[in-house]
CSV table of C-alpha atoms in Angstrom, one decimal:
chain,number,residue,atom,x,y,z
A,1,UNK,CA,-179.2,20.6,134.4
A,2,UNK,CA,-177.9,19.7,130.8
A,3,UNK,CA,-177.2,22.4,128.0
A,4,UNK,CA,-179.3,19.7,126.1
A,5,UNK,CA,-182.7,18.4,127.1
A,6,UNK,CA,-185.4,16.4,125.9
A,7,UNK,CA,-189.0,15.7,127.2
A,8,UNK,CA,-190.0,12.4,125.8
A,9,UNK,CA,-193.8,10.9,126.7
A,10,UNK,CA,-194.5,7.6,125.7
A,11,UNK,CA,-192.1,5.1,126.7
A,12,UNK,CA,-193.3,2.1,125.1
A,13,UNK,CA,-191.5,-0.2,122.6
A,14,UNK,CA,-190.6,2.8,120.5
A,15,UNK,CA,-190.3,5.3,122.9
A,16,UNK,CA,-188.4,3.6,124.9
A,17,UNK,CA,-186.0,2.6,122.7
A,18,UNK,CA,-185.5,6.0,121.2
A,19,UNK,CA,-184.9,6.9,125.2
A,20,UNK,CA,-182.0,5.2,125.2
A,21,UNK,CA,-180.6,6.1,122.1
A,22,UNK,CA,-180.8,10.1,123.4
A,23,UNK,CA,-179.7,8.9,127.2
A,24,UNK,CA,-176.7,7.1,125.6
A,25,UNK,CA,-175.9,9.9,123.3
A,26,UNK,CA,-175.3,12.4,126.9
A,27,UNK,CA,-178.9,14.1,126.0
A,28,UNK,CA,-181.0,14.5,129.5
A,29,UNK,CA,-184.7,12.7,129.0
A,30,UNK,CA,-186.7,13.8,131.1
A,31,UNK,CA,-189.8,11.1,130.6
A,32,UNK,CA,-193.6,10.5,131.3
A,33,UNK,CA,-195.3,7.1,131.3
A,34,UNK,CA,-198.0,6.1,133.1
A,35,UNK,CA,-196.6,3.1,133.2
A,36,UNK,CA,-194.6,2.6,137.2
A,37,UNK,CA,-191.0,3.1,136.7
A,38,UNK,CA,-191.0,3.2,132.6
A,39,UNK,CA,-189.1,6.5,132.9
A,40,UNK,CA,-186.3,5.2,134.8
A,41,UNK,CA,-186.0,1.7,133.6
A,42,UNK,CA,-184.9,3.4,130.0
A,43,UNK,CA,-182.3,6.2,131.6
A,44,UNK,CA,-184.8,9.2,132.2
A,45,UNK,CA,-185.8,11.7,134.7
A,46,UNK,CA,-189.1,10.6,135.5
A,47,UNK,CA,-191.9,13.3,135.5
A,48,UNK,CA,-195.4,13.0,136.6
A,49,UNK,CA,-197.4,14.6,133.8
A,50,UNK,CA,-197.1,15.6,130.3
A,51,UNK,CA,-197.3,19.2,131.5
A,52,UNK,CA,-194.0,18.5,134.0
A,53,UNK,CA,-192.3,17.3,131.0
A,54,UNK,CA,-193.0,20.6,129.1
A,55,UNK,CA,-191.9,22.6,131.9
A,56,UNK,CA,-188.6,21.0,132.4
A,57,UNK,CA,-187.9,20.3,128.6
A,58,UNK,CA,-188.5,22.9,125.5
A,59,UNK,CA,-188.5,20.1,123.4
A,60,UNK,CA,-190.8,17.1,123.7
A,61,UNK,CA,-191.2,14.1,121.8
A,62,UNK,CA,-193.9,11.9,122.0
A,63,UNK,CA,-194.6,8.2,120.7
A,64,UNK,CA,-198.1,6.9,121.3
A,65,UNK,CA,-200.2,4.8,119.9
A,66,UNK,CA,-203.2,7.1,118.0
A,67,UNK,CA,-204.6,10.8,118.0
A,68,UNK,CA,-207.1,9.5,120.8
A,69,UNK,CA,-204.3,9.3,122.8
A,70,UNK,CA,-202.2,12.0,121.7
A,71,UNK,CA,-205.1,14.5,122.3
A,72,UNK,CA,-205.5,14.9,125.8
A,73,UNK,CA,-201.5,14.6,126.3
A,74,UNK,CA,-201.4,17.5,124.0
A,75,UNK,CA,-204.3,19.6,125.2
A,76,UNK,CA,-205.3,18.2,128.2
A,77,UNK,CA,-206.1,19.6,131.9
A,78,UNK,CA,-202.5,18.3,132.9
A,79,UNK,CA,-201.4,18.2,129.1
A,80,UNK,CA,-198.1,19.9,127.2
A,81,UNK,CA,-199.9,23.1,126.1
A,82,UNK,CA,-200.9,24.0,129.9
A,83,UNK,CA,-197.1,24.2,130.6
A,84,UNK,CA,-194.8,24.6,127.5
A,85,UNK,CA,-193.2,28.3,126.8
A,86,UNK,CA,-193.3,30.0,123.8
A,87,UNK,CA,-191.0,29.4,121.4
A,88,UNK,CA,-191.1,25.2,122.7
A,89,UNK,CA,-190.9,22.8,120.4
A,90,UNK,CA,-193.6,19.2,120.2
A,91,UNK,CA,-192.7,16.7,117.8
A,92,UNK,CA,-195.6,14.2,117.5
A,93,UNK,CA,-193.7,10.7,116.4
A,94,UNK,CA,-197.1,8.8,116.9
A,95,UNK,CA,-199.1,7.1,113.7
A,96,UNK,CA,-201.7,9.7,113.8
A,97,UNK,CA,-204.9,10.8,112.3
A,98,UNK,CA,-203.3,13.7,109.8
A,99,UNK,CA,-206.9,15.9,110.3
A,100,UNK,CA,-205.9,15.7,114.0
A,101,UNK,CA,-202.4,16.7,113.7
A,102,UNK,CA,-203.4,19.9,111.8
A,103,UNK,CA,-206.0,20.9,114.3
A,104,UNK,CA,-203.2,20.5,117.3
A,105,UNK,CA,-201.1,22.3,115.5
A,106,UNK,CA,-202.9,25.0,115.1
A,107,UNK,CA,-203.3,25.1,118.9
A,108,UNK,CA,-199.9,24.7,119.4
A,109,UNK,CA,-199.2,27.8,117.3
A,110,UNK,CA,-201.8,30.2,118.6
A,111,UNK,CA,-200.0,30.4,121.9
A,112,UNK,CA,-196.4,30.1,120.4
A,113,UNK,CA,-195.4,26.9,120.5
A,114,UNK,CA,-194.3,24.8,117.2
A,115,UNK,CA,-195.8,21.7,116.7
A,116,UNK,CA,-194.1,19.1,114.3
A,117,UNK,CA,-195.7,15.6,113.2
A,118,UNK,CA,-192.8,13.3,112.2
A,119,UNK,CA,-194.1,9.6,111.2
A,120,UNK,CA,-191.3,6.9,111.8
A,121,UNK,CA,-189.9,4.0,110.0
A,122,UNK,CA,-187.6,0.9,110.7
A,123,UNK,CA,-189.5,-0.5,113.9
A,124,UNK,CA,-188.3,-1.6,117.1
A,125,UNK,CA,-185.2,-2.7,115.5
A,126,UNK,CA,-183.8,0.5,113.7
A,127,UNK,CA,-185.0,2.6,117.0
A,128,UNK,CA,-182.9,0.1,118.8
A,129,UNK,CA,-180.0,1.0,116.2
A,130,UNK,CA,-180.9,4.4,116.1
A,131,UNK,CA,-181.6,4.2,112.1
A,132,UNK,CA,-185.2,5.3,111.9
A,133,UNK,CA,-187.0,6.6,109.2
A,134,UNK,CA,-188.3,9.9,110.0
A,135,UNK,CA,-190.6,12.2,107.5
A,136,UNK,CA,-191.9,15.0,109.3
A,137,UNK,CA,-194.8,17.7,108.3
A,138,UNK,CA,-194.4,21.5,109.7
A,139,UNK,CA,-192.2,24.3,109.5
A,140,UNK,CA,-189.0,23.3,108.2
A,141,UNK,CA,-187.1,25.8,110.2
A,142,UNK,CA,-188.4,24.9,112.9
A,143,UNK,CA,-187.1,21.1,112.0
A,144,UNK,CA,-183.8,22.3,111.3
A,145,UNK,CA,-183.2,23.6,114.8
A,146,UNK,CA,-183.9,19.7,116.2
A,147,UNK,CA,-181.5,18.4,114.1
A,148,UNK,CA,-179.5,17.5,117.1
A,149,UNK,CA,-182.3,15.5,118.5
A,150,UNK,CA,-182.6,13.2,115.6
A,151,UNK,CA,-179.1,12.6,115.0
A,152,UNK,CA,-179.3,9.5,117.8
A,153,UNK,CA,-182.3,7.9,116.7
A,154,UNK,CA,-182.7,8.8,112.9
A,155,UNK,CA,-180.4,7.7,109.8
A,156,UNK,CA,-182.9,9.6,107.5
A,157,UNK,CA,-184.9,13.0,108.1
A,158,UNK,CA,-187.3,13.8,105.7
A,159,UNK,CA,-189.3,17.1,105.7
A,160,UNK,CA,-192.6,16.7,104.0
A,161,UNK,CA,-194.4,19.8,103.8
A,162,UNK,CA,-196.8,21.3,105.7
A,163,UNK,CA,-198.3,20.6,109.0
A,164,UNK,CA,-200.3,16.8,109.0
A,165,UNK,CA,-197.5,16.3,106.1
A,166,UNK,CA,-195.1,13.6,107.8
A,167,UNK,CA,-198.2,11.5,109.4
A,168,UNK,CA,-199.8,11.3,105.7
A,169,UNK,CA,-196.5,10.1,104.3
A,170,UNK,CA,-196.4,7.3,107.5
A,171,UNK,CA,-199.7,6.4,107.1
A,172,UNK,CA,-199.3,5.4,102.8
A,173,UNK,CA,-195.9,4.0,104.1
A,174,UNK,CA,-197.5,1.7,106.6
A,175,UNK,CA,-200.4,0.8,104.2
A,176,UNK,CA,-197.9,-0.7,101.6
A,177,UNK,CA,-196.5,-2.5,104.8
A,178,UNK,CA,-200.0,-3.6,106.0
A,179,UNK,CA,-200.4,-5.0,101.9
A,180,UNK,CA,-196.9,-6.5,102.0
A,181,UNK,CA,-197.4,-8.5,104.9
A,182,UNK,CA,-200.5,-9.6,104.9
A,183,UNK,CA,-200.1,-11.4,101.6
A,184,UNK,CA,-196.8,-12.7,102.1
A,185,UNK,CA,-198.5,-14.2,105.2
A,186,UNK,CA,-200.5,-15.9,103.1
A,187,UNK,CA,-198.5,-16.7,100.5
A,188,UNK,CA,-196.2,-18.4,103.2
A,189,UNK,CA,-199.1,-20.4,104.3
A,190,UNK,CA,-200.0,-21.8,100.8
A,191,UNK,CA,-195.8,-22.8,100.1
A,192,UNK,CA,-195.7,-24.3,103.4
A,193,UNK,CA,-199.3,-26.5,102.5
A,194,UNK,CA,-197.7,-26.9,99.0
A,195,UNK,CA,-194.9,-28.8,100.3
A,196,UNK,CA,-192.4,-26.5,99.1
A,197,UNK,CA,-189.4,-25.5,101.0
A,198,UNK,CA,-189.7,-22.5,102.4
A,199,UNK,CA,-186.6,-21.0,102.7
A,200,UNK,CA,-185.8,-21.7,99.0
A,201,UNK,CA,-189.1,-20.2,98.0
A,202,UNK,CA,-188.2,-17.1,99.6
A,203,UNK,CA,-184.6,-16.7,97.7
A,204,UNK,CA,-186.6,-17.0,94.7
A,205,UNK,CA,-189.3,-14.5,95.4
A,206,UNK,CA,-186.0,-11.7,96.6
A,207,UNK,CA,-184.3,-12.3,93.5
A,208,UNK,CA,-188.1,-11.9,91.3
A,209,UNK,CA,-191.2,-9.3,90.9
A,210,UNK,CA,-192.6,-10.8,94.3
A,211,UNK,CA,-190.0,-9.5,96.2
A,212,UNK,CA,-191.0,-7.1,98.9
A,213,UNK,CA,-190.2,-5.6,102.5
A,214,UNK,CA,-192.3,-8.9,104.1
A,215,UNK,CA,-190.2,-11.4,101.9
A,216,UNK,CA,-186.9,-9.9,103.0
A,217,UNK,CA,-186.7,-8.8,106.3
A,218,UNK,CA,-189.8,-10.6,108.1
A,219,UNK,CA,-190.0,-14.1,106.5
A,220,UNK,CA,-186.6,-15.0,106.2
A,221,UNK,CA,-186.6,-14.7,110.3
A,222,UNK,CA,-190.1,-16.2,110.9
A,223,UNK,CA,-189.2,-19.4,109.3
A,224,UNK,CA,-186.7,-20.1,111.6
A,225,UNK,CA,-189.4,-19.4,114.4
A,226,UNK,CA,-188.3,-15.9,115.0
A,227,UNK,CA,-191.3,-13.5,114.7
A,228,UNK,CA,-189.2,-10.9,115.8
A,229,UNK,CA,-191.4,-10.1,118.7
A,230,UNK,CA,-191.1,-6.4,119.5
A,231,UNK,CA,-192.3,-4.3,116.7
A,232,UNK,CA,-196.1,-3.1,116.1
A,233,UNK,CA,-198.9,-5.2,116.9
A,234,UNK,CA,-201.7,-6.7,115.0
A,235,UNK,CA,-204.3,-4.0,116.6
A,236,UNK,CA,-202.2,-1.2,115.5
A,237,UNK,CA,-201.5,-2.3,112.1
A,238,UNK,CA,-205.1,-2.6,111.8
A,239,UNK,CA,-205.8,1.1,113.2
A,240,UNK,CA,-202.9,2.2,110.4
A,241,UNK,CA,-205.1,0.7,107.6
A,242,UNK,CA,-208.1,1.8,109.2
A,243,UNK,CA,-206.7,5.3,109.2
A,244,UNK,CA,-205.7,5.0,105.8
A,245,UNK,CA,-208.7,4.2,104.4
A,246,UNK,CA,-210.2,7.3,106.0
A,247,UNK,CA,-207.3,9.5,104.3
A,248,UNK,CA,-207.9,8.6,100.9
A,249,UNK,CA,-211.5,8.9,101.0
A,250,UNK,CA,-211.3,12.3,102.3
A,251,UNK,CA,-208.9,12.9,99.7
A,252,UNK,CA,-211.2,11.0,96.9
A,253,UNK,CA,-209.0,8.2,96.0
A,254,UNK,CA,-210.7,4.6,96.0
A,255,UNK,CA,-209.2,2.2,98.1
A,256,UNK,CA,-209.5,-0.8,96.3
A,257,UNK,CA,-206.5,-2.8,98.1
A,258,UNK,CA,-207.7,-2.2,101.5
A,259,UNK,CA,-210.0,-4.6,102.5
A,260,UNK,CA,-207.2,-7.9,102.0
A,261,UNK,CA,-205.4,-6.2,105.2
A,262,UNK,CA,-208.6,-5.1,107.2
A,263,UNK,CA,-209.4,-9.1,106.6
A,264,UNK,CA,-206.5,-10.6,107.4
A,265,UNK,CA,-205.2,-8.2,110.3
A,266,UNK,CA,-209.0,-8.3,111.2
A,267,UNK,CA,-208.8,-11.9,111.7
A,268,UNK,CA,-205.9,-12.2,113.5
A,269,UNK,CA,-206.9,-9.5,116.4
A,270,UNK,CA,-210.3,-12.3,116.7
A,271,UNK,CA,-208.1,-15.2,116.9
A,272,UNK,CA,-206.1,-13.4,120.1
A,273,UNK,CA,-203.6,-12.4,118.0
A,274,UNK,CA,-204.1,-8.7,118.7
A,275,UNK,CA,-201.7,-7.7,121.6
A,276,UNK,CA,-198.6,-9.7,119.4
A,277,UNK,CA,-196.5,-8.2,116.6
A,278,UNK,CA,-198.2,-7.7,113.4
A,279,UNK,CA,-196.2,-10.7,112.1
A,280,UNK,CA,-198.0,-13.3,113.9
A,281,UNK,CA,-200.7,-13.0,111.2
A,282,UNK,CA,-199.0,-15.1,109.4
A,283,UNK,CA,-200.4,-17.9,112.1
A,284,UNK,CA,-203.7,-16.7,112.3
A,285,UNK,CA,-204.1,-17.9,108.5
A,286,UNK,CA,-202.2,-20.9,109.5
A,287,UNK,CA,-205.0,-21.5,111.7
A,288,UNK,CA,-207.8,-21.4,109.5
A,289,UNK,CA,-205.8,-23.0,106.9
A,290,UNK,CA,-206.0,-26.3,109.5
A,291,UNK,CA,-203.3,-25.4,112.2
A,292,UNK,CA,-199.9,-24.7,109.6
A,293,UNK,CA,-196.8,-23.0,110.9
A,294,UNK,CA,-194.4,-21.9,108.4
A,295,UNK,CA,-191.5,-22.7,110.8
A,296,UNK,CA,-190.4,-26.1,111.8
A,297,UNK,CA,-191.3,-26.5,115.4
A,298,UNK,CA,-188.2,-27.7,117.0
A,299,UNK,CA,-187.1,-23.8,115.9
A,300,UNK,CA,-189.6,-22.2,117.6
């Protein structure tokens, strides 16, 4: 077996990706999915429970999709803390609920094992690129050691205090995204209506005060009919902001801007748009704006 292994469990449109960036880089995954063949189809050793992953890796990984899941992977019957040895190392790369993450870590430490939470950024594309984001909560030594492990999926590590840290920092990161998108969205929508051309709008919004994340990366490809299927989904977006609201009021901030990306997120998981990336919002107001698309159909 490799000098250099990794466990990885969640082998989804993140995971998966950041699977292949570690396989590719001569790292030994060995992977859980529940998913039939997930493990293999992205270069790992397949393994048939969390806890199998722990006892063939002493460092795991995971990327799933909330702290419901994460919970019973972590401290489940067949879960990582029934099988990993002292001195192991989980890094939780999930969105996550930060009160969750500091009761699992605390778990984690009580029978020796250190328990990172380490939000993400870049989507689908920068995992594909291997040019994440990371900001990570936890003992910073601890991080240190895993440098190695980040250095094919990360272009930026971040260490942002203490446990629950990194998935605060993810979860204000991904509200701003939520905010961003969601009114570009419907910004879009009212050019598009207004007759104006689309592409022209959006030079003038990157080169003014409108300019944002949505306006530069996203729009400029969705107007072309390029959604740029792949990255998070309506429904998770929706559980980010949902999470976010329930940070800041147990930290007793108002959250004032929250409810134009419940609405408009909301709206799009009851149109059917739930399962699709986040972007495809941007239709779900086209629909109840009378049926616009901000592309030209014969592009997509």
């Amino acid at each position: 077996m490799s000098a250099r292994v990794v466990g990885f469990v969640g082998l989804g449109n993140m995971g998966g990706r950041m699977t292949r960036r570690l396989v590719d880089a001569g790292i030994e995954v060995v992977g859980y999915d529940p998913r039939p063949g997930a493990a293999e189809s992205v270069g790992a050793l397949a393994a048939a429970s969390p806890a199998e992953v722990a006892r063939r890796a002493p460092v795991v990984l995971m990327s799933l999709p909330d702290s419901h899941v994460v919970e019973p992977v972590v401290r489940g019957q067949d879960g990582l803390l029934t099988a990993a040895r002292p001195g192991a190392t989980i890094v939780d790369l999930s969105t996550a609920s930060p009160a969750s993450t500091t009761a699992l870590h605390a778990e984690a430490v009580a029978v020796g094992v250190r328990y990172l939470d380490a939000g993400i950024s870049g989507g689908a594309a920068a995992a594909e690129k291997g040019t994440l984001t990371i900001m990570a909560g936890g003992d910073a030594d601890a991080l240190a050691e895993i440098a190695w492990v980040f250095e094919p999926i990360a272009a930026h590590v971040h260490h942002m205090g203490a446990s629950g840290a990194g998935h605060i920092a993810k979860l204000l990161n991904n509200f701003l995204n939520a905010v961003s998108l969601a009114a570009t969205a419907e910004v879009m929508v009212a050019a598009r209506k207004a007759g104006l051309d689309l592409p022209v709008l959006l030079d003038v919004l990157n080169s003014s005060s409108g300019a944002n994340w949505a306006t530069a990366n996203r729009f400029p490809h969705i107007v072309r009919g390029d959604y740029l299927e792949g990255g998070l989904t309506g429904r998770l977006m929706t559980k980010d902001v949902a999470l976010y609201v329930e940070l800041v009021g147990r930290l007793g901030v108002p959250s004032l801007n929250s409810a134009g990306p419940l609405a408009s997120f909301g709206l799009a998981e009851n149109l059917g748009y739930g399962d699709r990336i986040s972007n495809r919002v941007v239709d779900a107001i086209g629909d109840v704006a009378g049926g616009v698309r901000v592309h030209d159909d014969r592009e997509g």
